[in-house]
Amino acid sequence: MSNQQPEWHLPTRLVHAGERAPAPDATPTTTPIYTSATYLHADFTALDEALESDSGYVYTRHGNPTVAALEEAMTIAERGAGAAVFASGMAALYAALLAAGTPRGATAPAPRAILAARDMYGATTLMLQEFFAVRGTQIATCDMCDLNAVDAALNTVRPDVVLVEQISNPLLRVTDIRALAQRARAAGARLVVDSTIATPILQQPLTLGADLVVHSATKYLSGHGDAAGGVVVARTSLVRDTLRRQARLLGATLGPFEAYQILRGLKTLALRVRQQCRSAAEIAKWLTTHPAVASVHYPGLETHPQHTLATEAFGGLYGALVTFELREATRATLSRFFDTLRLILPATTLGDVYTLASAPAVASHRELTPEQREERGISDAMVRLSVGIEDVADILADLRQALEVG
């Protein structure tokens, strides 16, 4: 592109004034937000070479410096071979399943069969049904916490892809990633782990043999309730390259503003998650003593069926979600509890700096049938608490007054 500028008219000069200045000699301490949709090269030959070699920046769907910084940070966090980011966690999960189901050495996604955990986020169940099953992919589910059941399902289904949540939503069941990875590999399948709730602070599934790890970056990675996004990190360069190609073709691109916000959130991830886990453990223990609470689901409790596994896997942290069931299982009691909250916010997401409460039967698993919810153990009296970074005494005080009868 020529640097010689003719004497343009004012409207033209206003369009181009101040643009395309040389990069500063100094290095910024934080990653700038690159909003440009496209990029210029020295000349046409350089542009042609950039497109041919697939290196550098040409078009923002193919690559953006702010987005690339987030991908690099997540690759480091999960100790993988590379990452791709998306406009939402669901888009990231869809891309991960396509990449995992792509035969080795092929370019077209072709998941023949997916073996998924029985306990999953409601929208994930719907995705498997409405985007994969209807197109001929066999979908099977089993209890991924029961390794004998996993062995039987692998032998029967012979899947290309095994899909689990490291800590399930909303029952907080914990899976043995190392054992599942070994079994998946022996069966010729790739293991995809949704680690949104665990975060890289509790565990890095790729180091245990998983092939792809997925995060809804809207949750703990961003952590402030102001950015939506999704991340997939691959264990090998082969899967990474497949994932990135499919990311470009799907076009569910994360914007640079959101990438910057999530990248900023990562800087305090460890501080936030550790504090939230400590508070959640105290809250879970307190809830077990309250007469208005029928049961509490939390991996840090000795009564939790995977407590020993969680202790070994997570190094003394057990996550920042606490799920409990009200003893009086009526819609009126559930409504009164939510309407009485003062500090805790009744919101449908998780992983925020604020403490949030939701009812899975009404929110995250609303679109499942009553039979599907019952099969998964999700009752109409269930409350999922996402513990924030407020002082734990204030959170407990709000729960205490909301749980009072009458």
PDB file of N, CA, C and O in Angstrom, residues 31-95:
ATOM      1  N   THR A  31      -2.481  -6.016  27.226  1.00  0.00           N
ATOM      2  CA  THR A  31      -2.781  -6.248  25.808  1.00  0.00           C
ATOM      3  C   THR A  31      -3.793  -5.221  25.305  1.00  0.00           C
ATOM      4  O   THR A  31      -4.869  -5.079  25.892  1.00  0.00           O
ATOM      5  N   PRO A  32      -3.498  -4.504  24.247  1.00  0.00           N
ATOM      6  CA  PRO A  32      -4.463  -3.544  23.691  1.00  0.00           C
ATOM      7  C   PRO A  32      -5.676  -4.268  23.106  1.00  0.00           C
ATOM      8  O   PRO A  32      -5.630  -5.460  22.796  1.00  0.00           O
ATOM      9  N   ILE A  33      -6.762  -3.532  22.954  1.00  0.00           N
ATOM     10  CA  ILE A  33      -7.962  -4.061  22.316  1.00  0.00           C
ATOM     11  C   ILE A  33      -7.880  -3.719  20.831  1.00  0.00           C
ATOM     12  O   ILE A  33      -8.007  -2.559  20.436  1.00  0.00           O
ATOM     13  N   TYR A  34      -7.643  -4.733  20.017  1.00  0.00           N
ATOM     14  CA  TYR A  34      -7.536  -4.536  18.566  1.00  0.00           C
ATOM     15  C   TYR A  34      -8.912  -4.730  17.946  1.00  0.00           C
ATOM     16  O   TYR A  34      -9.402  -5.860  17.815  1.00  0.00           O
ATOM     17  N   THR A  35      -9.527  -3.638  17.534  1.00  0.00           N
ATOM     18  CA  THR A  35     -10.897  -3.710  17.019  1.00  0.00           C
ATOM     19  C   THR A  35     -10.965  -3.825  15.498  1.00  0.00           C
ATOM     20  O   THR A  35     -12.052  -3.929  14.940  1.00  0.00           O
ATOM     21  N   SER A  36      -9.849  -3.798  14.832  1.00  0.00           N
ATOM     22  CA  SER A  36      -9.867  -3.819  13.367  1.00  0.00           C
ATOM     23  C   SER A  36     -10.387  -5.153  12.848  1.00  0.00           C
ATOM     24  O   SER A  36      -9.995  -6.224  13.314  1.00  0.00           O
ATOM     25  N   ALA A  37     -11.282  -5.088  11.870  1.00  0.00           N
ATOM     26  CA  ALA A  37     -11.817  -6.308  11.260  1.00  0.00           C
ATOM     27  C   ALA A  37     -10.842  -6.918  10.254  1.00  0.00           C
ATOM     28  O   ALA A  37     -10.912  -8.110   9.966  1.00  0.00           O
ATOM     29  N   THR A  38      -9.935  -6.098   9.731  1.00  0.00           N
ATOM     30  CA  THR A  38      -8.980  -6.602   8.749  1.00  0.00           C
ATOM     31  C   THR A  38      -7.646  -5.896   8.937  1.00  0.00           C
ATOM     32  O   THR A  38      -7.543  -4.926   9.700  1.00  0.00           O
ATOM     33  N   TYR A  39      -6.614  -6.386   8.238  1.00  0.00           N
ATOM     34  CA  TYR A  39      -5.247  -5.896   8.461  1.00  0.00           C
ATOM     35  C   TYR A  39      -4.563  -5.666   7.120  1.00  0.00           C
ATOM     36  O   TYR A  39      -4.813  -6.371   6.135  1.00  0.00           O
ATOM     37  N   LEU A  40      -3.668  -4.683   7.109  1.00  0.00           N
ATOM     38  CA  LEU A  40      -2.927  -4.330   5.905  1.00  0.00           C
ATOM     39  C   LEU A  40      -1.534  -4.938   5.947  1.00  0.00           C
ATOM     40  O   LEU A  40      -0.953  -5.112   7.020  1.00  0.00           O
ATOM     41  N   HIS A  41      -0.991  -5.221   4.766  1.00  0.00           N
ATOM     42  CA  HIS A  41       0.368  -5.742   4.638  1.00  0.00           C
ATOM     43  C   HIS A  41       1.174  -4.814   3.739  1.00  0.00           C
ATOM     44  O   HIS A  41       0.629  -3.916   3.095  1.00  0.00           O
ATOM     45  N   ALA A  42       2.475  -5.029   3.710  1.00  0.00           N
ATOM     46  CA  ALA A  42       3.373  -4.101   3.020  1.00  0.00           C
ATOM     47  C   ALA A  42       3.001  -3.921   1.555  1.00  0.00           C
ATOM     48  O   ALA A  42       3.070  -2.811   1.019  1.00  0.00           O
ATOM     49  N   ASP A  43       2.624  -5.006   0.887  1.00  0.00           N
ATOM     50  CA  ASP A  43       2.233  -4.939  -0.514  1.00  0.00           C
ATOM     51  C   ASP A  43       1.365  -6.159  -0.834  1.00  0.00           C
ATOM     52  O   ASP A  43       1.108  -7.004   0.032  1.00  0.00           O
ATOM     53  N   PHE A  44       0.934  -6.257  -2.087  1.00  0.00           N
ATOM     54  CA  PHE A  44       0.036  -7.345  -2.480  1.00  0.00           C
ATOM     55  C   PHE A  44       0.706  -8.707  -2.320  1.00  0.00           C
ATOM     56  O   PHE A  44       0.077  -9.678  -1.903  1.00  0.00           O
ATOM     57  N   THR A  45       1.987  -8.776  -2.609  1.00  0.00           N
ATOM     58  CA  THR A  45       2.712 -10.047  -2.469  1.00  0.00           C
ATOM     59  C   THR A  45       2.744 -10.503  -1.018  1.00  0.00           C
ATOM     60  O   THR A  45       2.544 -11.683  -0.712  1.00  0.00           O
ATOM     61  N   ALA A  46       2.962  -9.556  -0.112  1.00  0.00           N
ATOM     62  CA  ALA A  46       2.977  -9.900   1.311  1.00  0.00           C
ATOM     63  C   ALA A  46       1.609 -10.377   1.781  1.00  0.00           C
ATOM     64  O   ALA A  46       1.495 -11.321   2.580  1.00  0.00           O
ATOM     65  N   LEU A  47       0.561  -9.758   1.265  1.00  0.00           N
ATOM     66  CA  LEU A  47      -0.792 -10.190   1.597  1.00  0.00           C
ATOM     67  C   LEU A  47      -1.045 -11.596   1.085  1.00  0.00           C
ATOM     68  O   LEU A  47      -1.587 -12.455   1.801  1.00  0.00           O
ATOM     69  N   ASP A  48      -0.634 -11.845  -0.132  1.00  0.00           N
ATOM     70  CA  ASP A  48      -0.804 -13.182  -0.728  1.00  0.00           C
ATOM     71  C   ASP A  48      -0.048 -14.235   0.077  1.00  0.00           C
ATOM     72  O   ASP A  48      -0.565 -15.333   0.335  1.00  0.00           O
ATOM     73  N   GLU A  49       1.150 -13.910   0.489  1.00  0.00           N
ATOM     74  CA  GLU A  49       1.948 -14.849   1.286  1.00  0.00           C
ATOM     75  C   GLU A  49       1.321 -15.103   2.653  1.00  0.00           C
ATOM     76  O   GLU A  49       1.337 -16.233   3.155  1.00  0.00           O
ATOM     77  N   ALA A  50       0.762 -14.059   3.252  1.00  0.00           N
ATOM     78  CA  ALA A  50       0.118 -14.229   4.557  1.00  0.00           C
ATOM     79  C   ALA A  50      -1.094 -15.142   4.453  1.00  0.00           C
ATOM     80  O   ALA A  50      -1.334 -15.993   5.310  1.00  0.00           O
ATOM     81  N   LEU A  51      -1.866 -14.977   3.383  1.00  0.00           N
ATOM     82  CA  LEU A  51      -3.028 -15.841   3.182  1.00  0.00           C
ATOM     83  C   LEU A  51      -2.614 -17.278   2.886  1.00  0.00           C
ATOM     84  O   LEU A  51      -3.239 -18.233   3.355  1.00  0.00           O
ATOM     85  N   GLU A  52      -1.550 -17.441   2.134  1.00  0.00           N
ATOM     86  CA  GLU A  52      -1.087 -18.776   1.757  1.00  0.00           C
ATOM     87  C   GLU A  52      -0.495 -19.514   2.955  1.00  0.00           C
ATOM     88  O   GLU A  52      -0.760 -20.712   3.160  1.00  0.00           O
ATOM     89  N   SER A  53       0.288 -18.809   3.763  1.00  0.00           N
ATOM     90  CA  SER A  53       0.977 -19.454   4.872  1.00  0.00           C
ATOM     91  C   SER A  53       0.107 -19.564   6.117  1.00  0.00           C
ATOM     92  O   SER A  53       0.450 -20.270   7.064  1.00  0.00           O
ATOM     93  N   ASP A  54      -1.020 -18.863   6.106  1.00  0.00           N
ATOM     94  CA  ASP A  54      -1.933 -18.880   7.241  1.00  0.00           C
ATOM     95  C   ASP A  54      -1.257 -18.346   8.507  1.00  0.00           C
ATOM     96  O   ASP A  54      -1.535 -18.780   9.616  1.00  0.00           O
ATOM     97  N   SER A  55      -0.332 -17.417   8.334  1.00  0.00           N
ATOM     98  CA  SER A  55       0.350 -16.806   9.475  1.00  0.00           C
ATOM     99  C   SER A  55       0.075 -15.309   9.463  1.00  0.00           C
ATOM    100  O   SER A  55      -0.275 -14.722   8.454  1.00  0.00           O
ATOM    101  N   GLY A  56       0.249 -14.693  10.601  1.00  0.00           N
ATOM    102  CA  GLY A  56      -0.013 -13.267  10.692  1.00  0.00           C
ATOM    103  C   GLY A  56      -1.506 -12.995  10.761  1.00  0.00           C
ATOM    104  O   GLY A  56      -2.330 -13.901  10.932  1.00  0.00           O
ATOM    105  N   TYR A  57      -1.874 -11.735  10.616  1.00  0.00           N
ATOM    106  CA  TYR A  57      -3.263 -11.327  10.727  1.00  0.00           C
ATOM    107  C   TYR A  57      -3.745 -10.765   9.398  1.00  0.00           C
ATOM    108  O   TYR A  57      -3.098  -9.909   8.799  1.00  0.00           O
ATOM    109  N   VAL A  58      -4.892 -11.258   8.955  1.00  0.00           N
ATOM    110  CA  VAL A  58      -5.479 -10.824   7.697  1.00  0.00           C
ATOM    111  C   VAL A  58      -6.919 -10.381   7.903  1.00  0.00           C
ATOM    112  O   VAL A  58      -7.331  -9.315   7.469  1.00  0.00           O
ATOM    113  N   TYR A  59      -7.688 -11.242   8.575  1.00  0.00           N
ATOM    114  CA  TYR A  59      -9.115 -10.999   8.799  1.00  0.00           C
ATOM    115  C   TYR A  59      -9.444 -11.479  10.203  1.00  0.00           C
ATOM    116  O   TYR A  59      -8.970 -12.532  10.630  1.00  0.00           O
ATOM    117  N   THR A  60     -10.255 -10.720  10.946  1.00  0.00           N
ATOM    118  CA  THR A  60     -10.382 -10.987  12.377  1.00  0.00           C
ATOM    119  C   THR A  60     -11.045 -12.317  12.706  1.00  0.00           C
ATOM    120  O   THR A  60     -10.839 -12.869  13.783  1.00  0.00           O
ATOM    121  N   ARG A  61     -11.839 -12.875  11.793  1.00  0.00           N
ATOM    122  CA  ARG A  61     -12.379 -14.218  12.032  1.00  0.00           C
ATOM    123  C   ARG A  61     -11.271 -15.251  12.006  1.00  0.00           C
ATOM    124  O   ARG A  61     -11.349 -16.290  12.650  1.00  0.00           O
ATOM    125  N   HIS A  62     -10.201 -14.958  11.259  1.00  0.00           N
ATOM    126  CA  HIS A  62      -9.049 -15.865  11.193  1.00  0.00           C
ATOM    127  C   HIS A  62      -8.071 -15.630  12.336  1.00  0.00           C
ATOM    128  O   HIS A  62      -7.294 -16.531  12.682  1.00  0.00           O
ATOM    129  N   GLY A  63      -8.067 -14.442  12.896  1.00  0.00           N
ATOM    130  CA  GLY A  63      -7.122 -14.162  13.961  1.00  0.00           C
ATOM    131  C   GLY A  63      -7.142 -12.699  14.352  1.00  0.00           C
ATOM    132  O   GLY A  63      -7.293 -11.823  13.505  1.00  0.00           O
ATOM    133  N   ASN A  64      -7.000 -12.460  15.661  1.00  0.00           N
ATOM    134  CA  ASN A  64      -7.011 -11.106  16.205  1.00  0.00           C
ATOM    135  C   ASN A  64      -6.001 -11.071  17.343  1.00  0.00           C
ATOM    136  O   ASN A  64      -5.949 -11.999  18.158  1.00  0.00           O
ATOM    137  N   PRO A  65      -5.166 -10.051  17.441  1.00  0.00           N
ATOM    138  CA  PRO A  65      -4.119 -10.040  18.467  1.00  0.00           C
ATOM    139  C   PRO A  65      -4.651 -10.120  19.903  1.00  0.00           C
ATOM    140  O   PRO A  65      -4.053 -10.784  20.752  1.00  0.00           O
ATOM    141  N   THR A  66      -5.771  -9.459  20.186  1.00  0.00           N
ATOM    142  CA  THR A  66      -6.334  -9.532  21.535  1.00  0.00           C
ATOM    143  C   THR A  66      -6.854 -10.927  21.818  1.00  0.00           C
ATOM    144  O   THR A  66      -6.643 -11.491  22.904  1.00  0.00           O
ATOM    145  N   VAL A  67      -7.536 -11.492  20.847  1.00  0.00           N
ATOM    146  CA  VAL A  67      -8.059 -12.854  20.979  1.00  0.00           C
ATOM    147  C   VAL A  67      -6.909 -13.853  21.110  1.00  0.00           C
ATOM    148  O   VAL A  67      -6.957 -14.783  21.919  1.00  0.00           O
ATOM    149  N   ALA A  68      -5.856 -13.655  20.325  1.00  0.00           N
ATOM    150  CA  ALA A  68      -4.696 -14.551  20.383  1.00  0.00           C
ATOM    151  C   ALA A  68      -4.035 -14.521  21.760  1.00  0.00           C
ATOM    152  O   ALA A  68      -3.545 -15.548  22.248  1.00  0.00           O
ATOM    153  N   ALA A  69      -4.030 -13.357  22.396  1.00  0.00           N
ATOM    154  CA  ALA A  69      -3.457 -13.261  23.741  1.00  0.00           C
ATOM    155  C   ALA A  69      -4.256 -14.105  24.729  1.00  0.00           C
ATOM    156  O   ALA A  69      -3.681 -14.785  25.593  1.00  0.00           O
ATOM    157  N   LEU A  70      -5.583 -14.079  24.598  1.00  0.00           N
ATOM    158  CA  LEU A  70      -6.419 -14.902  25.466  1.00  0.00           C
ATOM    159  C   LEU A  70      -6.194 -16.389  25.188  1.00  0.00           C
ATOM    160  O   LEU A  70      -6.101 -17.199  26.123  1.00  0.00           O
ATOM    161  N   GLU A  71      -6.079 -16.751  23.920  1.00  0.00           N
ATOM    162  CA  GLU A  71      -5.822 -18.151  23.569  1.00  0.00           C
ATOM    163  C   GLU A  71      -4.490 -18.623  24.141  1.00  0.00           C
ATOM    164  O   GLU A  71      -4.375 -19.753  24.644  1.00  0.00           O
ATOM    165  N   GLU A  72      -3.487 -17.771  24.083  1.00  0.00           N
ATOM    166  CA  GLU A  72      -2.187 -18.138  24.644  1.00  0.00           C
ATOM    167  C   GLU A  72      -2.274 -18.309  26.163  1.00  0.00           C
ATOM    168  O   GLU A  72      -1.725 -19.266  26.733  1.00  0.00           O
ATOM    169  N   ALA A  73      -2.993 -17.394  26.811  1.00  0.00           N
ATOM    170  CA  ALA A  73      -3.126 -17.478  28.263  1.00  0.00           C
ATOM    171  C   ALA A  73      -3.841 -18.756  28.679  1.00  0.00           C
ATOM    172  O   ALA A  73      -3.444 -19.425  29.646  1.00  0.00           O
ATOM    173  N   MET A  74      -4.885 -19.138  27.948  1.00  0.00           N
ATOM    174  CA  MET A  74      -5.619 -20.354  28.295  1.00  0.00           C
ATOM    175  C   MET A  74      -4.816 -21.610  27.965  1.00  0.00           C
ATOM    176  O   MET A  74      -4.924 -22.625  28.662  1.00  0.00           O
ATOM    177  N   THR A  75      -4.006 -21.560  26.921  1.00  0.00           N
ATOM    178  CA  THR A  75      -3.119 -22.680  26.617  1.00  0.00           C
ATOM    179  C   THR A  75      -2.143 -22.915  27.766  1.00  0.00           C
ATOM    180  O   THR A  75      -1.897 -24.052  28.184  1.00  0.00           O
ATOM    181  N   ILE A  76      -1.614 -21.826  28.301  1.00  0.00           N
ATOM    182  CA  ILE A  76      -0.703 -21.924  29.442  1.00  0.00           C
ATOM    183  C   ILE A  76      -1.448 -22.418  30.684  1.00  0.00           C
ATOM    184  O   ILE A  76      -0.963 -23.295  31.412  1.00  0.00           O
ATOM    185  N   ALA A  77      -2.637 -21.886  30.921  1.00  0.00           N
ATOM    186  CA  ALA A  77      -3.403 -22.256  32.110  1.00  0.00           C
ATOM    187  C   ALA A  77      -3.743 -23.741  32.127  1.00  0.00           C
ATOM    188  O   ALA A  77      -3.708 -24.384  33.178  1.00  0.00           O
ATOM    189  N   GLU A  78      -4.086 -24.296  30.948  1.00  0.00           N
ATOM    190  CA  GLU A  78      -4.486 -25.702  30.876  1.00  0.00           C
ATOM    191  C   GLU A  78      -3.348 -26.625  30.436  1.00  0.00           C
ATOM    192  O   GLU A  78      -3.548 -27.825  30.311  1.00  0.00           O
ATOM    193  N   ARG A  79      -2.178 -26.034  30.176  1.00  0.00           N
ATOM    194  CA  ARG A  79      -0.999 -26.809  29.777  1.00  0.00           C
ATOM    195  C   ARG A  79      -1.289 -27.662  28.542  1.00  0.00           C
ATOM    196  O   ARG A  79      -1.046 -28.860  28.501  1.00  0.00           O
ATOM    197  N   GLY A  80      -1.827 -26.995  27.520  1.00  0.00           N
ATOM    198  CA  GLY A  80      -2.187 -27.672  26.289  1.00  0.00           C
ATOM    199  C   GLY A  80      -1.290 -27.297  25.132  1.00  0.00           C
ATOM    200  O   GLY A  80      -0.255 -26.637  25.299  1.00  0.00           O
ATOM    201  N   ALA A  81      -1.708 -27.720  23.933  1.00  0.00           N
ATOM    202  CA  ALA A  81      -0.950 -27.436  22.716  1.00  0.00           C
ATOM    203  C   ALA A  81      -1.486 -26.231  21.970  1.00  0.00           C
ATOM    204  O   ALA A  81      -0.856 -25.757  21.020  1.00  0.00           O
ATOM    205  N   GLY A  82      -2.637 -25.719  22.376  1.00  0.00           N
ATOM    206  CA  GLY A  82      -3.222 -24.566  21.710  1.00  0.00           C
ATOM    207  C   GLY A  82      -4.687 -24.458  22.048  1.00  0.00           C
ATOM    208  O   GLY A  82      -5.316 -25.415  22.516  1.00  0.00           O
ATOM    209  N   ALA A  83      -5.250 -23.263  21.816  1.00  0.00           N
ATOM    210  CA  ALA A  83      -6.634 -23.006  22.195  1.00  0.00           C
ATOM    211  C   ALA A  83      -7.354 -22.255  21.084  1.00  0.00           C
ATOM    212  O   ALA A  83      -6.735 -21.653  20.206  1.00  0.00           O
ATOM    213  N   ALA A  84      -8.675 -22.301  21.143  1.00  0.00           N
ATOM    214  CA  ALA A  84      -9.529 -21.479  20.296  1.00  0.00           C
ATOM    215  C   ALA A  84     -10.639 -20.933  21.171  1.00  0.00           C
ATOM    216  O   ALA A  84     -11.135 -21.624  22.061  1.00  0.00           O
ATOM    217  N   VAL A  85     -11.010 -19.675  20.936  1.00  0.00           N
ATOM    218  CA  VAL A  85     -12.043 -19.052  21.760  1.00  0.00           C
ATOM    219  C   VAL A  85     -13.253 -18.727  20.897  1.00  0.00           C
ATOM    220  O   VAL A  85     -13.146 -18.533  19.682  1.00  0.00           O
ATOM    221  N   PHE A  86     -14.414 -18.651  21.559  1.00  0.00           N
ATOM    222  CA  PHE A  86     -15.681 -18.522  20.858  1.00  0.00           C
ATOM    223  C   PHE A  86     -16.572 -17.507  21.550  1.00  0.00           C
ATOM    224  O   PHE A  86     -16.284 -17.056  22.656  1.00  0.00           O
ATOM    225  N   ALA A  87     -17.687 -17.190  20.894  1.00  0.00           N
ATOM    226  CA  ALA A  87     -18.583 -16.162  21.406  1.00  0.00           C
ATOM    227  C   ALA A  87     -19.391 -16.619  22.609  1.00  0.00           C
ATOM    228  O   ALA A  87     -19.989 -15.798  23.297  1.00  0.00           O
ATOM    229  N   SER A  88     -19.421 -17.920  22.891  1.00  0.00           N
ATOM    230  CA  SER A  88     -20.146 -18.429  24.049  1.00  0.00           C
ATOM    231  C   SER A  88     -19.608 -19.801  24.412  1.00  0.00           C
ATOM    232  O   SER A  88     -18.929 -20.456  23.611  1.00  0.00           O
ATOM    233  N   GLY A  89     -19.946 -20.245  25.614  1.00  0.00           N
ATOM    234  CA  GLY A  89     -19.540 -21.585  26.022  1.00  0.00           C
ATOM    235  C   GLY A  89     -20.197 -22.668  25.196  1.00  0.00           C
ATOM    236  O   GLY A  89     -19.581 -23.696  24.898  1.00  0.00           O
ATOM    237  N   MET A  90     -21.440 -22.466  24.803  1.00  0.00           N
ATOM    238  CA  MET A  90     -22.135 -23.466  23.985  1.00  0.00           C
ATOM    239  C   MET A  90     -21.496 -23.584  22.603  1.00  0.00           C
ATOM    240  O   MET A  90     -21.368 -24.685  22.060  1.00  0.00           O
ATOM    241  N   ALA A  91     -21.100 -22.467  22.009  1.00  0.00           N
ATOM    242  CA  ALA A  91     -20.402 -22.513  20.723  1.00  0.00           C
ATOM    243  C   ALA A  91     -19.081 -23.250  20.867  1.00  0.00           C
ATOM    244  O   ALA A  91     -18.680 -24.024  19.989  1.00  0.00           O
ATOM    245  N   ALA A  92     -18.382 -23.017  21.977  1.00  0.00           N
ATOM    246  CA  ALA A  92     -17.110 -23.704  22.226  1.00  0.00           C
ATOM    247  C   ALA A  92     -17.322 -25.201  22.360  1.00  0.00           C
ATOM    248  O   ALA A  92     -16.556 -26.006  21.814  1.00  0.00           O
ATOM    249  N   LEU A  93     -18.359 -25.602  23.078  1.00  0.00           N
ATOM    250  CA  LEU A  93     -18.633 -27.033  23.258  1.00  0.00           C
ATOM    251  C   LEU A  93     -18.991 -27.689  21.941  1.00  0.00           C
ATOM    252  O   LEU A  93     -18.534 -28.803  21.639  1.00  0.00           O
ATOM    253  N   TYR A  94     -19.794 -27.018  21.132  1.00  0.00           N
ATOM    254  CA  TYR A  94     -20.172 -27.564  19.824  1.00  0.00           C
ATOM    255  C   TYR A  94     -18.928 -27.780  18.965  1.00  0.00           C
ATOM    256  O   TYR A  94     -18.754 -28.838  18.349  1.00  0.00           O
ATOM    257  N   ALA A  95     -18.045 -26.784  18.932  1.00  0.00           N
ATOM    258  CA  ALA A  95     -16.815 -26.907  18.145  1.00  0.00           C
ATOM    259  C   ALA A  95     -15.929 -28.026  18.687  1.00  0.00           C
ATOM    260  O   ALA A  95     -15.299 -28.760  17.922  1.00  0.00           O
TER     261      ALA A  95
END
